[in-house]
Amino acid sequence: MKTRIVLSIVMLFSLLGAKAQETVETKIFPTNQIIAPHRIEVTFQKTVHILFPSEVKYVDLGSFDIIADKAAGAENVVRIKAAVKGFEGETNFSVITADGCFYSFNVVYKDEPAQLSIEMEDWLRDNPEGGIAGDRMFVKLKELGGETPLVVNRIMYTLYKKNKRDIKHIGCKKYGIQTLLKGIYINNDLLYLHTSVRNRSDISFDIDYIRFKVIDKKVAKRTAMQENFIEPVRTYNRLTTVDGKATVRNVFVLPKLTLPDDKLLVVEIYEKGGARHQSFRIENTDLVAAKPVSELYLK
């Protein structure tokens, strides 16, 4: 009986040993799923500054050998330096910016870094028709309805490039300035408003600000108007000046919006240092008639 027990234990350990020696299969990530890290050299006596295309939202360090944070008064600048003089080997850090880009960096120590000021390429704007950049990926943002900035940018670019006028009854024309709402589109709980401003005069139209607000259709006299302002989550081709005899267009991205029958969405464009202000109204029937972006054939 004892012999059988001993043999059983020996066989069990032999089986476990054989299992342990089996080759474990590992998966290799495809190249397009790997973010190629940038190489950064840092030192103890000097600070390296990295300028990003948009505001920095997140910084994570791989070790205590380095220190990094956002530069005071500059939300798109990260400063980094060595916390340990002459540290050996390599460490890393990662950055996420407000436009949804995820960056990866490998860090090594060097007494005299080759670069102390680095500007990251605004790949998202410079390559609106491109795919995923090899040196970064894009994270989904809550403000974009869980969509990636890459998709939102492609939609804005496509709308701007196609330049269709699907709406012909909304706009404003006065003081030699004509403002039009050319189309409203919807995708993943985001509204895209394609607008144009035409300056028929010879005097440039400098834009102070553009705002969107929801107001009551009817307001009793001596009653304060209830206004609810809406901030665009993205803007393509941000406007500052419309030269004389020129036409400019842009695309605003707003959170999903519907209105009760007694409310309106008003778009106001104010002239800086002037009085040629423009405004037009959008009814709920216009919003719910927004065209799906799927019909645009994205670039």
mmCIF file of C-alpha atoms in Angstrom:
data_model
loop_
_atom_site.group_PDB
_atom_site.id
_atom_site.type_symbol
_atom_site.label_atom_id
_atom_site.label_comp_id
_atom_site.label_asym_id
_atom_site.label_seq_id
_atom_site.Cartn_x
_atom_site.Cartn_y
_atom_site.Cartn_z
ATOM 1 C CA MET A 1 0.000 0.000 0.000
ATOM 2 C CA LYS A 2 2.805 2.377 0.933
ATOM 3 C CA THR A 3 4.568 1.550 -2.314
ATOM 4 C CA ARG A 4 1.494 2.558 -4.318
ATOM 5 C CA ILE A 5 1.216 5.873 -2.472
ATOM 6 C CA VAL A 6 4.873 6.664 -3.102
ATOM 7 C CA LEU A 7 4.550 5.785 -6.777
ATOM 8 C CA SER A 8 1.460 8.007 -7.078
ATOM 9 C CA ILE A 9 3.298 10.957 -5.529
ATOM 10 C CA VAL A 10 6.290 10.431 -7.837
ATOM 11 C CA MET A 11 4.031 10.320 -10.903
ATOM 12 C CA LEU A 12 2.200 13.465 -9.755
ATOM 13 C CA PHE A 13 5.431 15.440 -9.369
ATOM 14 C CA SER A 14 6.713 14.105 -12.692
ATOM 15 C CA LEU A 15 3.516 15.322 -14.379
ATOM 16 C CA LEU A 16 3.740 18.773 -12.782
ATOM 17 C CA GLY A 17 7.383 19.036 -13.802
ATOM 18 C CA ALA A 18 6.552 18.143 -17.385
ATOM 19 C CA LYS A 19 3.794 20.789 -17.430
ATOM 20 C CA ALA A 20 6.183 23.417 -16.068
ATOM 21 C CA GLN A 21 8.663 22.666 -18.830
ATOM 22 C CA GLU A 22 6.097 23.133 -21.590
ATOM 23 C CA THR A 23 6.642 26.235 -23.690
ATOM 24 C CA VAL A 24 4.084 28.950 -22.891
ATOM 25 C CA GLU A 25 2.736 30.547 -26.049
ATOM 26 C CA THR A 26 3.058 34.335 -26.126
ATOM 27 C CA LYS A 27 1.343 36.764 -28.455
ATOM 28 C CA ILE A 28 3.219 39.487 -30.289
ATOM 29 C CA PHE A 29 1.455 42.806 -30.722
ATOM 30 C CA PRO A 30 1.022 44.007 -34.326
ATOM 31 C CA THR A 31 3.188 46.988 -35.244
ATOM 32 C CA ASN A 32 0.205 49.323 -35.532
ATOM 33 C CA GLN A 33 -0.686 48.612 -31.884
ATOM 34 C CA ILE A 34 2.716 49.640 -30.539
ATOM 35 C CA ILE A 35 3.512 53.250 -29.663
ATOM 36 C CA ALA A 36 7.097 54.015 -30.621
ATOM 37 C CA PRO A 37 8.597 55.905 -27.641
ATOM 38 C CA HIS A 38 10.578 59.106 -28.044
ATOM 39 C CA ARG A 39 14.074 59.128 -26.545
ATOM 40 C CA ILE A 40 14.737 61.949 -24.089
ATOM 41 C CA GLU A 41 18.064 62.809 -22.467
ATOM 42 C CA VAL A 42 17.988 64.495 -19.041
ATOM 43 C CA THR A 43 20.533 65.790 -16.566
ATOM 44 C CA PHE A 44 20.636 66.909 -12.936
ATOM 45 C CA GLN A 45 21.739 70.491 -13.536
ATOM 46 C CA LYS A 46 19.406 71.470 -16.397
ATOM 47 C CA THR A 47 15.679 71.220 -17.198
ATOM 48 C CA VAL A 48 14.269 69.857 -20.452
ATOM 49 C CA HIS A 49 11.016 71.457 -21.662
ATOM 50 C CA ILE A 50 8.589 69.638 -23.979
ATOM 51 C CA LEU A 51 5.893 71.652 -25.785
ATOM 52 C CA PHE A 52 2.720 69.741 -26.730
ATOM 53 C CA PRO A 53 0.034 70.782 -29.269
ATOM 54 C CA SER A 54 -2.625 71.008 -26.524
ATOM 55 C CA GLU A 55 -3.070 71.120 -22.758
ATOM 56 C CA VAL A 56 -1.419 68.344 -20.759
ATOM 57 C CA LYS A 57 -3.926 66.366 -18.683
ATOM 58 C CA TYR A 58 -1.854 63.461 -17.325
ATOM 59 C CA VAL A 59 1.803 62.682 -16.624
ATOM 60 C CA ASP A 60 3.068 59.339 -15.238
ATOM 61 C CA LEU A 61 6.711 58.627 -14.349
ATOM 62 C CA GLY A 62 8.328 55.219 -14.581
ATOM 63 C CA SER A 63 10.682 55.699 -11.594
ATOM 64 C CA PHE A 64 11.920 58.127 -8.927
ATOM 65 C CA ASP A 65 15.061 58.774 -10.987
ATOM 66 C CA ILE A 66 13.252 61.598 -12.797
ATOM 67 C CA ILE A 67 10.868 64.401 -11.854
ATOM 68 C CA ALA A 68 8.379 66.088 -14.177
ATOM 69 C CA ASP A 69 5.363 68.384 -14.022
ATOM 70 C CA LYS A 70 3.519 71.032 -16.006
ATOM 71 C CA ALA A 71 5.231 74.400 -16.282
ATOM 72 C CA ALA A 72 3.493 77.106 -14.240
ATOM 73 C CA GLY A 73 1.282 79.279 -16.453
ATOM 74 C CA ALA A 74 1.794 77.069 -19.513
ATOM 75 C CA GLU A 75 -0.688 74.198 -19.594
ATOM 76 C CA ASN A 76 0.851 72.585 -22.696
ATOM 77 C CA VAL A 77 4.452 72.453 -21.444
ATOM 78 C CA VAL A 78 6.046 69.636 -19.418
ATOM 79 C CA ARG A 79 9.379 70.199 -17.728
ATOM 80 C CA ILE A 80 11.540 67.196 -16.815
ATOM 81 C CA LYS A 81 14.933 66.630 -15.203
ATOM 82 C CA ALA A 82 16.921 63.975 -13.346
ATOM 83 C CA ALA A 83 16.146 63.571 -9.639
ATOM 84 C CA VAL A 84 19.186 61.337 -9.166
ATOM 85 C CA LYS A 85 22.545 62.494 -10.501
ATOM 86 C CA GLY A 86 24.009 60.058 -13.016
ATOM 87 C CA PHE A 87 21.302 57.394 -12.674
ATOM 88 C CA GLU A 88 22.022 54.238 -14.648
ATOM 89 C CA GLY A 89 19.931 52.463 -17.226
ATOM 90 C CA GLU A 90 16.705 53.709 -18.705
ATOM 91 C CA THR A 91 13.353 54.803 -17.326
ATOM 92 C CA ASN A 92 10.224 56.187 -18.950
ATOM 93 C CA PHE A 93 7.228 58.495 -18.633
ATOM 94 C CA SER A 94 3.882 58.937 -20.427
ATOM 95 C CA VAL A 95 1.737 61.962 -21.240
ATOM 96 C CA ILE A 96 -1.932 62.363 -22.226
ATOM 97 C CA THR A 97 -3.039 65.693 -23.701
ATOM 98 C CA ALA A 98 -6.456 67.341 -23.956
ATOM 99 C CA ASP A 99 -6.746 66.449 -27.655
ATOM 100 C CA GLY A 100 -6.668 62.772 -26.672
ATOM 101 C CA CYS A 101 -3.090 61.990 -27.744
ATOM 102 C CA PHE A 102 -1.101 59.472 -25.708
ATOM 103 C CA TYR A 103 2.701 59.939 -25.826
ATOM 104 C CA SER A 104 5.433 57.590 -24.592
ATOM 105 C CA PHE A 105 9.028 58.570 -23.744
ATOM 106 C CA ASN A 106 12.169 56.623 -22.805
ATOM 107 C CA VAL A 107 14.550 58.578 -20.593
ATOM 108 C CA VAL A 108 18.324 58.221 -20.147
ATOM 109 C CA TYR A 109 20.838 60.276 -18.197
ATOM 110 C CA LYS A 110 23.404 62.427 -19.973
ATOM 111 C CA ASP A 111 25.592 65.193 -18.555
ATOM 112 C CA GLU A 112 24.867 67.420 -21.559
ATOM 113 C CA PRO A 113 21.492 66.592 -23.199
ATOM 114 C CA ALA A 114 21.349 67.078 -26.965
ATOM 115 C CA GLN A 115 18.033 68.971 -26.736
ATOM 116 C CA LEU A 116 16.710 71.131 -23.907
ATOM 117 C CA SER A 117 13.583 72.409 -25.689
ATOM 118 C CA ILE A 118 11.424 70.043 -27.746
ATOM 119 C CA GLU A 119 8.220 70.785 -29.661
ATOM 120 C CA MET A 120 5.926 67.842 -30.389
ATOM 121 C CA GLU A 121 4.380 67.785 -33.860
ATOM 122 C CA ASP A 122 0.671 68.656 -34.123
ATOM 123 C CA TRP A 123 0.069 65.455 -36.084
ATOM 124 C CA LEU A 124 -3.709 65.532 -35.646
ATOM 125 C CA ARG A 125 -4.059 68.827 -37.525
ATOM 126 C CA ASP A 126 -1.194 68.440 -39.984
ATOM 127 C CA ASN A 127 -2.444 65.034 -41.193
ATOM 128 C CA PRO A 128 -6.268 65.170 -41.145
ATOM 129 C CA GLU A 129 -6.542 62.291 -43.611
ATOM 130 C CA GLY A 130 -3.841 60.135 -42.047
ATOM 131 C CA GLY A 131 -4.180 57.015 -39.949
ATOM 132 C CA ILE A 132 -2.781 56.382 -36.492
ATOM 133 C CA ALA A 133 0.588 57.981 -35.872
ATOM 134 C CA GLY A 134 3.356 55.544 -34.990
ATOM 135 C CA ASP A 135 4.633 57.684 -32.103
ATOM 136 C CA ARG A 136 1.283 58.105 -30.332
ATOM 137 C CA MET A 137 -2.180 56.706 -29.942
ATOM 138 C CA PHE A 138 -5.499 58.373 -29.203
ATOM 139 C CA VAL A 139 -7.577 57.856 -26.092
ATOM 140 C CA LYS A 140 -11.356 58.244 -25.971
ATOM 141 C CA LEU A 141 -12.488 61.411 -24.237
ATOM 142 C CA LYS A 142 -15.655 61.850 -22.195
ATOM 143 C CA GLU A 143 -16.213 65.330 -23.621
ATOM 144 C CA LEU A 144 -16.294 63.808 -27.121
ATOM 145 C CA GLY A 145 -19.019 61.329 -26.236
ATOM 146 C CA GLY A 146 -16.457 58.539 -25.892
ATOM 147 C CA GLU A 147 -15.126 59.155 -29.417
ATOM 148 C CA THR A 148 -11.449 59.526 -30.289
ATOM 149 C CA PRO A 149 -10.128 62.941 -31.403
ATOM 150 C CA LEU A 150 -8.888 61.277 -34.594
ATOM 151 C CA VAL A 151 -12.448 60.447 -35.726
ATOM 152 C CA VAL A 152 -13.800 63.864 -34.698
ATOM 153 C CA ASN A 153 -11.009 65.593 -36.592
ATOM 154 C CA ARG A 154 -11.690 63.538 -39.729
ATOM 155 C CA ILE A 155 -15.385 64.445 -39.608
ATOM 156 C CA MET A 156 -14.635 68.153 -39.227
ATOM 157 C CA TYR A 157 -12.094 68.019 -42.041
ATOM 158 C CA THR A 158 -14.504 66.169 -44.351
ATOM 159 C CA LEU A 159 -17.304 68.649 -43.712
ATOM 160 C CA TYR A 160 -14.959 71.538 -44.358
ATOM 161 C CA LYS A 161 -13.509 70.019 -47.533
ATOM 162 C CA LYS A 162 -16.867 68.985 -49.072
ATOM 163 C CA ASN A 163 -18.338 72.440 -48.359
ATOM 164 C CA LYS A 164 -21.940 71.386 -48.978
ATOM 165 C CA ARG A 165 -24.910 73.593 -48.176
ATOM 166 C CA ASP A 166 -27.610 71.293 -46.817
ATOM 167 C CA ILE A 167 -29.460 74.076 -44.940
ATOM 168 C CA LYS A 168 -30.654 77.145 -46.859
ATOM 169 C CA HIS A 169 -33.000 78.899 -44.447
ATOM 170 C CA ILE A 170 -30.772 79.794 -41.480
ATOM 171 C CA GLY A 171 -28.441 82.767 -41.444
ATOM 172 C CA CYS A 172 -28.022 86.498 -40.983
ATOM 173 C CA LYS A 173 -27.264 89.333 -43.429
ATOM 174 C CA LYS A 174 -26.613 92.886 -42.262
ATOM 175 C CA TYR A 175 -23.912 95.576 -42.193
ATOM 176 C CA GLY A 176 -22.292 94.047 -45.283
ATOM 177 C CA ILE A 177 -21.704 90.740 -43.464
ATOM 178 C CA GLN A 178 -23.508 87.487 -44.324
ATOM 179 C CA THR A 179 -23.482 84.539 -41.929
ATOM 180 C CA LEU A 180 -24.864 81.137 -42.911
ATOM 181 C CA LEU A 181 -25.487 77.822 -41.215
ATOM 182 C CA LYS A 182 -24.661 75.435 -44.048
ATOM 183 C CA GLY A 183 -25.407 72.144 -42.317
ATOM 184 C CA ILE A 184 -26.019 70.230 -39.092
ATOM 185 C CA TYR A 185 -24.671 66.693 -38.721
ATOM 186 C CA ILE A 186 -24.740 64.079 -35.972
ATOM 187 C CA ASN A 187 -22.363 61.280 -34.962
ATOM 188 C CA ASN A 188 -22.075 59.434 -31.619
ATOM 189 C CA ASP A 189 -23.927 62.093 -29.607
ATOM 190 C CA LEU A 190 -21.964 64.981 -31.120
ATOM 191 C CA LEU A 191 -23.462 67.722 -33.308
ATOM 192 C CA TYR A 192 -21.363 69.262 -36.098
ATOM 193 C CA LEU A 193 -22.388 72.759 -37.243
ATOM 194 C CA HIS A 194 -20.842 73.910 -40.533
ATOM 195 C CA THR A 195 -20.937 77.723 -40.803
ATOM 196 C CA SER A 196 -19.626 80.444 -43.099
ATOM 197 C CA VAL A 197 -19.049 84.177 -42.770
ATOM 198 C CA ARG A 198 -18.843 86.381 -45.868
ATOM 199 C CA ASN A 199 -17.575 89.943 -45.690
ATOM 200 C CA ARG A 200 -18.997 91.936 -48.587
ATOM 201 C CA SER A 201 -17.409 95.180 -47.398
ATOM 202 C CA ASP A 202 -13.824 96.412 -47.745
ATOM 203 C CA ILE A 203 -13.420 96.706 -43.968
ATOM 204 C CA SER A 204 -12.064 93.618 -42.216
ATOM 205 C CA PHE A 205 -14.385 91.942 -39.716
ATOM 206 C CA ASP A 206 -12.418 91.138 -36.544
ATOM 207 C CA ILE A 207 -14.158 88.541 -34.396
ATOM 208 C CA ASP A 208 -14.200 89.130 -30.658
ATOM 209 C CA TYR A 209 -16.015 85.907 -29.729
ATOM 210 C CA ILE A 210 -18.584 83.393 -30.940
ATOM 211 C CA ARG A 211 -21.072 81.933 -28.491
ATOM 212 C CA PHE A 212 -23.948 79.482 -28.458
ATOM 213 C CA LYS A 213 -26.854 79.902 -26.080
ATOM 214 C CA VAL A 214 -30.291 78.409 -25.477
ATOM 215 C CA ILE A 215 -32.996 81.012 -24.855
ATOM 216 C CA ASP A 216 -36.781 81.195 -24.434
ATOM 217 C CA LYS A 217 -38.732 81.918 -27.604
ATOM 218 C CA LYS A 218 -41.064 84.287 -25.798
ATOM 219 C CA VAL A 219 -39.965 86.442 -22.934
ATOM 220 C CA ALA A 220 -42.437 88.640 -21.059
ATOM 221 C CA LYS A 221 -41.556 92.312 -20.792
ATOM 222 C CA ARG A 222 -39.536 93.289 -17.715
ATOM 223 C CA THR A 223 -38.630 89.630 -17.223
ATOM 224 C CA ALA A 224 -34.997 88.526 -17.234
ATOM 225 C CA MET A 225 -34.248 86.266 -20.191
ATOM 226 C CA GLN A 226 -33.148 82.792 -19.185
ATOM 227 C CA GLU A 227 -29.982 81.871 -21.073
ATOM 228 C CA ASN A 228 -27.971 78.663 -21.027
ATOM 229 C CA PHE A 229 -24.579 78.897 -22.718
ATOM 230 C CA ILE A 230 -23.087 75.901 -24.531
ATOM 231 C CA GLU A 231 -19.348 75.529 -25.106
ATOM 232 C CA PRO A 232 -18.150 73.780 -28.286
ATOM 233 C CA VAL A 233 -15.967 70.768 -27.507
ATOM 234 C CA ARG A 234 -14.007 71.243 -30.735
ATOM 235 C CA THR A 235 -13.641 73.887 -33.451
ATOM 236 C CA TYR A 236 -12.115 73.443 -36.895
ATOM 237 C CA ASN A 237 -10.514 76.505 -38.513
ATOM 238 C CA ARG A 238 -11.022 78.855 -35.570
ATOM 239 C CA LEU A 239 -11.959 82.310 -36.838
ATOM 240 C CA THR A 240 -10.268 85.544 -35.793
ATOM 241 C CA THR A 241 -10.613 87.866 -38.823
ATOM 242 C CA VAL A 242 -12.611 87.927 -42.043
ATOM 243 C CA ASP A 243 -10.784 90.169 -44.525
ATOM 244 C CA GLY A 244 -12.642 92.514 -46.821
ATOM 245 C CA LYS A 245 -14.371 90.751 -49.757
ATOM 246 C CA ALA A 246 -13.489 87.371 -48.228
ATOM 247 C CA THR A 247 -15.436 84.293 -47.091
ATOM 248 C CA VAL A 248 -14.310 81.975 -44.324
ATOM 249 C CA ARG A 249 -15.840 78.760 -42.984
ATOM 250 C CA ASN A 250 -15.518 76.668 -39.876
ATOM 251 C CA VAL A 251 -17.033 73.670 -38.097
ATOM 252 C CA PHE A 252 -18.194 73.690 -34.478
ATOM 253 C CA VAL A 253 -18.709 70.483 -32.487
ATOM 254 C CA LEU A 254 -21.350 70.610 -29.744
ATOM 255 C CA PRO A 255 -22.604 68.006 -27.297
ATOM 256 C CA LYS A 256 -25.832 66.284 -28.335
ATOM 257 C CA LEU A 257 -28.678 68.761 -27.953
ATOM 258 C CA THR A 258 -32.462 68.827 -28.365
ATOM 259 C CA LEU A 259 -34.810 71.634 -27.350
ATOM 260 C CA PRO A 260 -38.362 71.925 -26.054
ATOM 261 C CA ASP A 261 -40.808 73.779 -28.312
ATOM 262 C CA ASP A 262 -40.451 77.023 -26.342
ATOM 263 C CA LYS A 263 -36.620 77.179 -26.680
ATOM 264 C CA LEU A 264 -34.166 78.235 -29.392
ATOM 265 C CA LEU A 265 -30.445 77.793 -29.965
ATOM 266 C CA VAL A 266 -28.909 81.161 -30.848
ATOM 267 C CA VAL A 267 -25.471 81.568 -32.434
ATOM 268 C CA GLU A 268 -23.902 85.005 -31.931
ATOM 269 C CA ILE A 269 -20.777 86.423 -33.583
ATOM 270 C CA TYR A 270 -19.485 89.648 -32.048
ATOM 271 C CA GLU A 271 -17.160 92.080 -33.800
ATOM 272 C CA LYS A 272 -14.173 93.281 -31.814
ATOM 273 C CA GLY A 273 -14.259 97.058 -31.426
ATOM 274 C CA GLY A 274 -17.257 97.325 -33.771
ATOM 275 C CA ALA A 275 -21.017 96.953 -33.956
ATOM 276 C CA ARG A 276 -21.550 94.597 -36.904
ATOM 277 C CA HIS A 277 -22.655 91.767 -34.648
ATOM 278 C CA GLN A 278 -24.308 88.756 -36.273
ATOM 279 C CA SER A 279 -26.766 86.195 -34.894
ATOM 280 C CA PHE A 280 -29.073 83.455 -36.165
ATOM 281 C CA ARG A 281 -31.517 81.062 -34.543
ATOM 282 C CA ILE A 282 -31.798 77.296 -34.759
ATOM 283 C CA GLU A 283 -35.096 75.527 -34.019
ATOM 284 C CA ASN A 284 -35.404 72.068 -32.495
ATOM 285 C CA THR A 285 -36.806 70.820 -35.808
ATOM 286 C CA ASP A 286 -33.462 71.731 -37.402
ATOM 287 C CA LEU A 287 -31.488 69.892 -34.728
ATOM 288 C CA VAL A 288 -33.485 66.653 -34.936
ATOM 289 C CA ALA A 289 -33.151 66.766 -38.739
ATOM 290 C CA ALA A 290 -29.346 66.609 -38.454
ATOM 291 C CA LYS A 291 -27.816 64.364 -41.113
ATOM 292 C CA PRO A 292 -25.895 61.262 -40.000
ATOM 293 C CA VAL A 293 -22.171 61.562 -40.589
ATOM 294 C CA SER A 294 -22.227 58.061 -42.079
ATOM 295 C CA GLU A 295 -23.587 59.638 -45.265
ATOM 296 C CA LEU A 296 -20.457 61.774 -45.695
ATOM 297 C CA TYR A 297 -18.017 59.038 -46.738
ATOM 298 C CA LEU A 298 -15.225 60.067 -44.395
ATOM 299 C CA LYS A 299 -11.757 60.656 -45.780
#
